[in-house]
Coordinates of C-alpha atoms in Angstrom, one line a residue:
Chain A
E95 CA 82.0 133.5 93.5
T96 CA 82.3 133.6 89.7
V97 CA 79.5 131.5 88.2
L98 CA 80.2 130.0 84.8
T99 CA 77.1 129.2 82.7
Q100 CA 77.7 126.9 79.7
S101 CA 75.3 126.5 76.7
P102 CA 73.9 124.5 75.4
A103 CA 73.9 121.8 78.0
I104 CA 73.6 119.1 75.4
M105 CA 74.3 119.3 71.7
S106 CA 74.3 116.8 68.8
A107 CA 76.3 117.1 65.6
S108 CA 77.1 115.0 62.6
P109 CA 80.7 114.3 61.6
G110 CA 82.1 117.2 59.5
E111 CA 79.9 119.8 61.1
K112 CA 81.2 122.9 62.8
V113 CA 80.1 123.3 66.4
T114 CA 80.5 126.1 68.9
M115 CA 79.7 126.0 72.6
T116 CA 79.8 129.0 74.9
C117 CA 80.7 129.8 78.5
R118 CA 79.4 133.0 80.1
A119 CA 80.8 134.3 83.4
S120 CA 78.9 136.2 86.1
S121 CA 81.8 138.7 86.3
S122 CA 84.7 139.5 84.1
V123 CA 87.5 136.8 83.8
S124 CA 90.9 137.6 82.4
S125 CA 91.4 135.6 79.2
S126 CA 94.6 134.2 80.7
Y127 CA 92.6 132.5 83.4
L128 CA 89.9 130.8 81.4
H129 CA 90.5 127.2 80.5
W130 CA 88.6 124.3 78.9
Y131 CA 88.6 120.6 79.9
Q132 CA 87.4 117.5 78.0
Q133 CA 85.9 114.6 79.9
K134 CA 84.9 111.4 78.1
S135 CA 82.5 109.0 79.8
G136 CA 84.1 107.1 82.6
A137 CA 87.4 109.0 82.3
S138 CA 89.1 111.8 84.2
P139 CA 89.0 115.3 82.8
K140 CA 91.9 116.5 80.5
L141 CA 93.1 120.0 80.1
W142 CA 92.1 120.8 76.5
I143 CA 92.5 124.6 76.0
Y144 CA 94.3 126.9 78.3
S145 CA 94.2 130.7 78.6
T146 CA 91.3 131.0 76.2
S147 CA 92.9 129.9 73.0
N148 CA 96.0 127.8 73.6
L149 CA 95.6 124.1 72.7
A150 CA 97.0 121.7 75.3
S151 CA 99.5 119.1 74.1
G152 CA 98.0 116.6 71.7
V153 CA 94.8 118.5 71.1
P154 CA 93.8 118.4 67.4
A155 CA 94.1 121.7 65.5
R156 CA 90.4 121.5 64.6
F157 CA 89.7 122.8 68.1
S158 CA 89.9 126.5 68.8
G159 CA 89.0 128.9 71.6
S160 CA 88.2 132.5 71.8
G161 CA 86.6 135.2 74.0
S162 CA 87.2 137.9 76.5
G163 CA 85.6 139.4 79.6
T164 CA 82.4 137.5 80.4
S165 CA 82.0 135.5 77.1
Y166 CA 84.1 132.6 75.9
S167 CA 83.6 129.9 73.3
L168 CA 85.1 126.6 72.1
T169 CA 84.7 125.7 68.4
I170 CA 85.4 122.5 66.6
R171 CA 85.9 123.2 62.9
S172 CA 84.9 119.8 61.7
V173 CA 83.6 117.4 64.3
E174 CA 84.8 113.8 64.4
A175 CA 83.4 110.8 66.3
E176 CA 86.3 110.9 68.8
D177 CA 85.2 114.4 70.0
A178 CA 82.1 113.0 71.8
A179 CA 82.6 114.2 75.4
T180 CA 81.6 116.7 77.9
Y181 CA 83.5 120.0 77.8
Y182 CA 83.9 122.2 80.9
C183 CA 85.1 125.7 81.1
Q184 CA 86.9 126.8 84.3
Q185 CA 88.1 130.1 85.7
Y186 CA 91.3 130.5 87.6
S187 CA 90.9 134.3 88.1
T188 CA 89.2 134.4 91.6
Y189 CA 88.7 132.0 94.5
P190 CA 86.9 129.7 94.7
L191 CA 88.0 128.3 91.4
T192 CA 84.8 127.4 89.5
F193 CA 83.8 125.2 86.6
G194 CA 80.8 125.6 84.3
G195 CA 78.1 123.0 84.3
G196 CA 79.5 121.4 81.1
T197 CA 78.3 121.0 77.5
K198 CA 77.8 117.4 76.4
L199 CA 78.6 116.8 72.7
E200 CA 77.0 113.9 71.1
I201 CA 77.9 112.7 67.6
K202 CA 75.1 111.5 65.3
Chain B
Q1061 CA 105.9 110.2 83.1
V1062 CA 103.7 112.3 85.2
Q1063 CA 101.1 110.3 87.2
L1064 CA 98.8 111.0 90.1
K1065 CA 96.8 108.2 91.8
E1066 CA 94.1 108.6 94.4
S1067 CA 93.3 106.0 97.1
G1068 CA 90.4 106.2 99.4
P1069 CA 88.1 104.1 101.6
G1070 CA 85.3 103.7 99.1
L1071 CA 82.5 103.7 101.6
V1072 CA 82.1 106.2 104.5
A1073 CA 79.2 106.3 107.0
P1074 CA 77.3 109.6 107.4
S1075 CA 78.8 112.0 110.0
Q1076 CA 82.2 110.3 109.7
S1077 CA 85.4 111.7 108.2
L1078 CA 87.0 111.0 104.9
S1079 CA 90.7 110.6 104.2
I1080 CA 92.1 110.3 100.7
T1081 CA 95.7 110.1 99.6
C1082 CA 97.1 111.3 96.2
T1083 CA 100.4 109.7 95.4
V1084 CA 102.3 111.4 92.6
S1085 CA 105.2 110.3 90.4
G1086 CA 107.2 111.9 87.7
F1087 CA 107.4 115.3 89.4
S1088 CA 108.1 116.8 92.8
L1089 CA 105.7 118.3 95.2
T1090 CA 108.3 120.9 96.0
S1091 CA 107.9 122.2 92.4
Y1092 CA 104.2 121.8 91.7
G1093 CA 101.0 122.4 93.6
V1094 CA 98.1 119.9 93.7
H1095 CA 94.4 120.5 93.5
W1096 CA 91.5 118.4 94.8
V1097 CA 88.3 118.3 92.7
R1098 CA 85.2 116.2 93.1
Q1099 CA 82.3 115.1 90.8
P1100 CA 79.0 113.7 92.1
P1101 CA 77.6 110.9 90.0
G1102 CA 76.2 112.4 86.7
K1103 CA 77.1 116.0 87.7
G1104 CA 79.7 118.6 87.1
L1105 CA 83.1 119.4 88.7
E1106 CA 83.6 121.1 92.0
W1107 CA 86.9 122.5 93.1
L1108 CA 87.8 121.7 96.7
G1109 CA 91.2 123.2 97.4
L1110 CA 94.8 123.5 96.6
I1111 CA 98.1 122.9 98.3
W1112 CA 101.0 125.0 97.0
T1113 CA 104.7 124.0 96.8
G1114 CA 105.5 125.7 100.1
G1115 CA 102.6 124.0 101.9
S1116 CA 100.2 126.9 102.0
T1117 CA 96.6 126.1 101.1
D1118 CA 93.6 127.6 99.5
Y1119 CA 90.1 126.2 100.0
N1120 CA 86.6 126.5 98.6
S1121 CA 85.0 128.7 101.2
A1122 CA 81.8 126.7 101.0
L1123 CA 83.6 123.6 102.4
M1124 CA 86.5 125.2 104.2
S1125 CA 85.2 124.4 107.7
R1126 CA 85.2 120.7 106.9
L1127 CA 88.3 120.4 104.7
S1128 CA 92.0 120.0 105.3
I1129 CA 94.7 119.4 102.8
S1130 CA 98.3 118.5 103.7
K1131 CA 101.3 116.7 102.1
D1132 CA 104.4 114.8 102.7
N1133 CA 107.0 115.9 100.1
S1134 CA 109.4 113.0 100.9
K1135 CA 106.7 110.4 100.2
S1136 CA 105.2 112.3 97.2
Q1137 CA 101.8 112.2 98.8
V1138 CA 99.0 114.8 99.2
F1139 CA 96.2 114.2 101.7
L1140 CA 92.6 115.3 101.7
K1141 CA 90.6 115.1 104.9
M1142 CA 86.9 116.0 105.1
N1143 CA 84.9 115.9 108.3
S1144 CA 81.2 115.4 109.0
L1145 CA 80.3 113.7 105.7
E1146 CA 76.8 113.8 104.3
T1147 CA 75.2 111.8 101.5
D1148 CA 75.8 114.9 99.2
D1149 CA 79.5 114.2 99.5
T1150 CA 79.1 111.1 97.5
A1151 CA 81.4 111.7 94.5
M1152 CA 84.5 110.8 92.5
Y1153 CA 87.4 112.6 94.1
Y1154 CA 90.3 113.7 91.8
C1155 CA 93.7 115.2 92.5
A1156 CA 95.3 117.2 89.7
R1157 CA 98.6 118.9 89.2
D1158 CA 98.8 122.7 89.1
L1159 CA 100.9 124.0 86.2
Y1160 CA 102.0 127.5 85.7
Y1161 CA 102.0 128.4 82.0
G1162 CA 103.7 131.8 82.2
S1163 CA 100.5 133.8 82.3
S1164 CA 98.2 131.5 84.3
N1165 CA 97.8 128.3 86.2
A1166 CA 95.8 125.3 85.1
M1167 CA 95.2 121.7 86.1
D1168 CA 97.3 119.9 83.5
C1169 CA 97.4 116.3 84.8
W1170 CA 94.6 114.5 86.6
G1171 CA 94.5 111.2 88.6
Q1172 CA 92.0 108.5 87.7
G1173 CA 89.9 109.4 90.7
T1174 CA 88.7 107.5 93.7
S1175 CA 85.0 106.9 94.2
V1176 CA 83.5 107.7 97.7
T1177 CA 80.0 106.7 98.7
V1178 CA 78.5 108.1 101.9
S1179 CA 76.0 105.7 103.2
S1180 CA 75.1 103.8 106.3

């Protein structure tokens, strides 16, 4: 099983700050098969970034993703209040499909 | 408009079985696969399994002995059945559509989820 470890577990940022969260895999994941989901409190997850760096429909351009192999990251160029959520990475490279434990982003 | 909607029993007694239905609209089950994912209260996401367009399935090996996923294309419904429930199976259960992007698959649309509590 490919274990995904996200860090930090919780982070806090002020509006306008740049934030980066990471996702590390226990074994190499093809960049095509690493995705990110956003989940707001009480809501279902939404596909946010697919194949490492492609923004899903409707995702603001301030979001970006990068990485390869066992290390991936999601960056928000200038955080806004609406970005408060938990972000999960997910690998679709090997079964069972797995998710990271999530990074909760709080806005000050 | 693509929609998925889960419906389930809400409360299940320990050792009993769970049946949840995912009813989809806006797309055909003959063209898209459907995943099941669950989330215990306050915790992260766990993939349960997937049914492909042709009806074949892939399961999380940790749960495979207790899980069954099936579908009825004509009714646009996907079914999850889980046996021998324990309190640790208490969770929100989601279905999600599988979308092939040309180089990978991802879960592009999710239902609202149905909450299941395992308790006597």
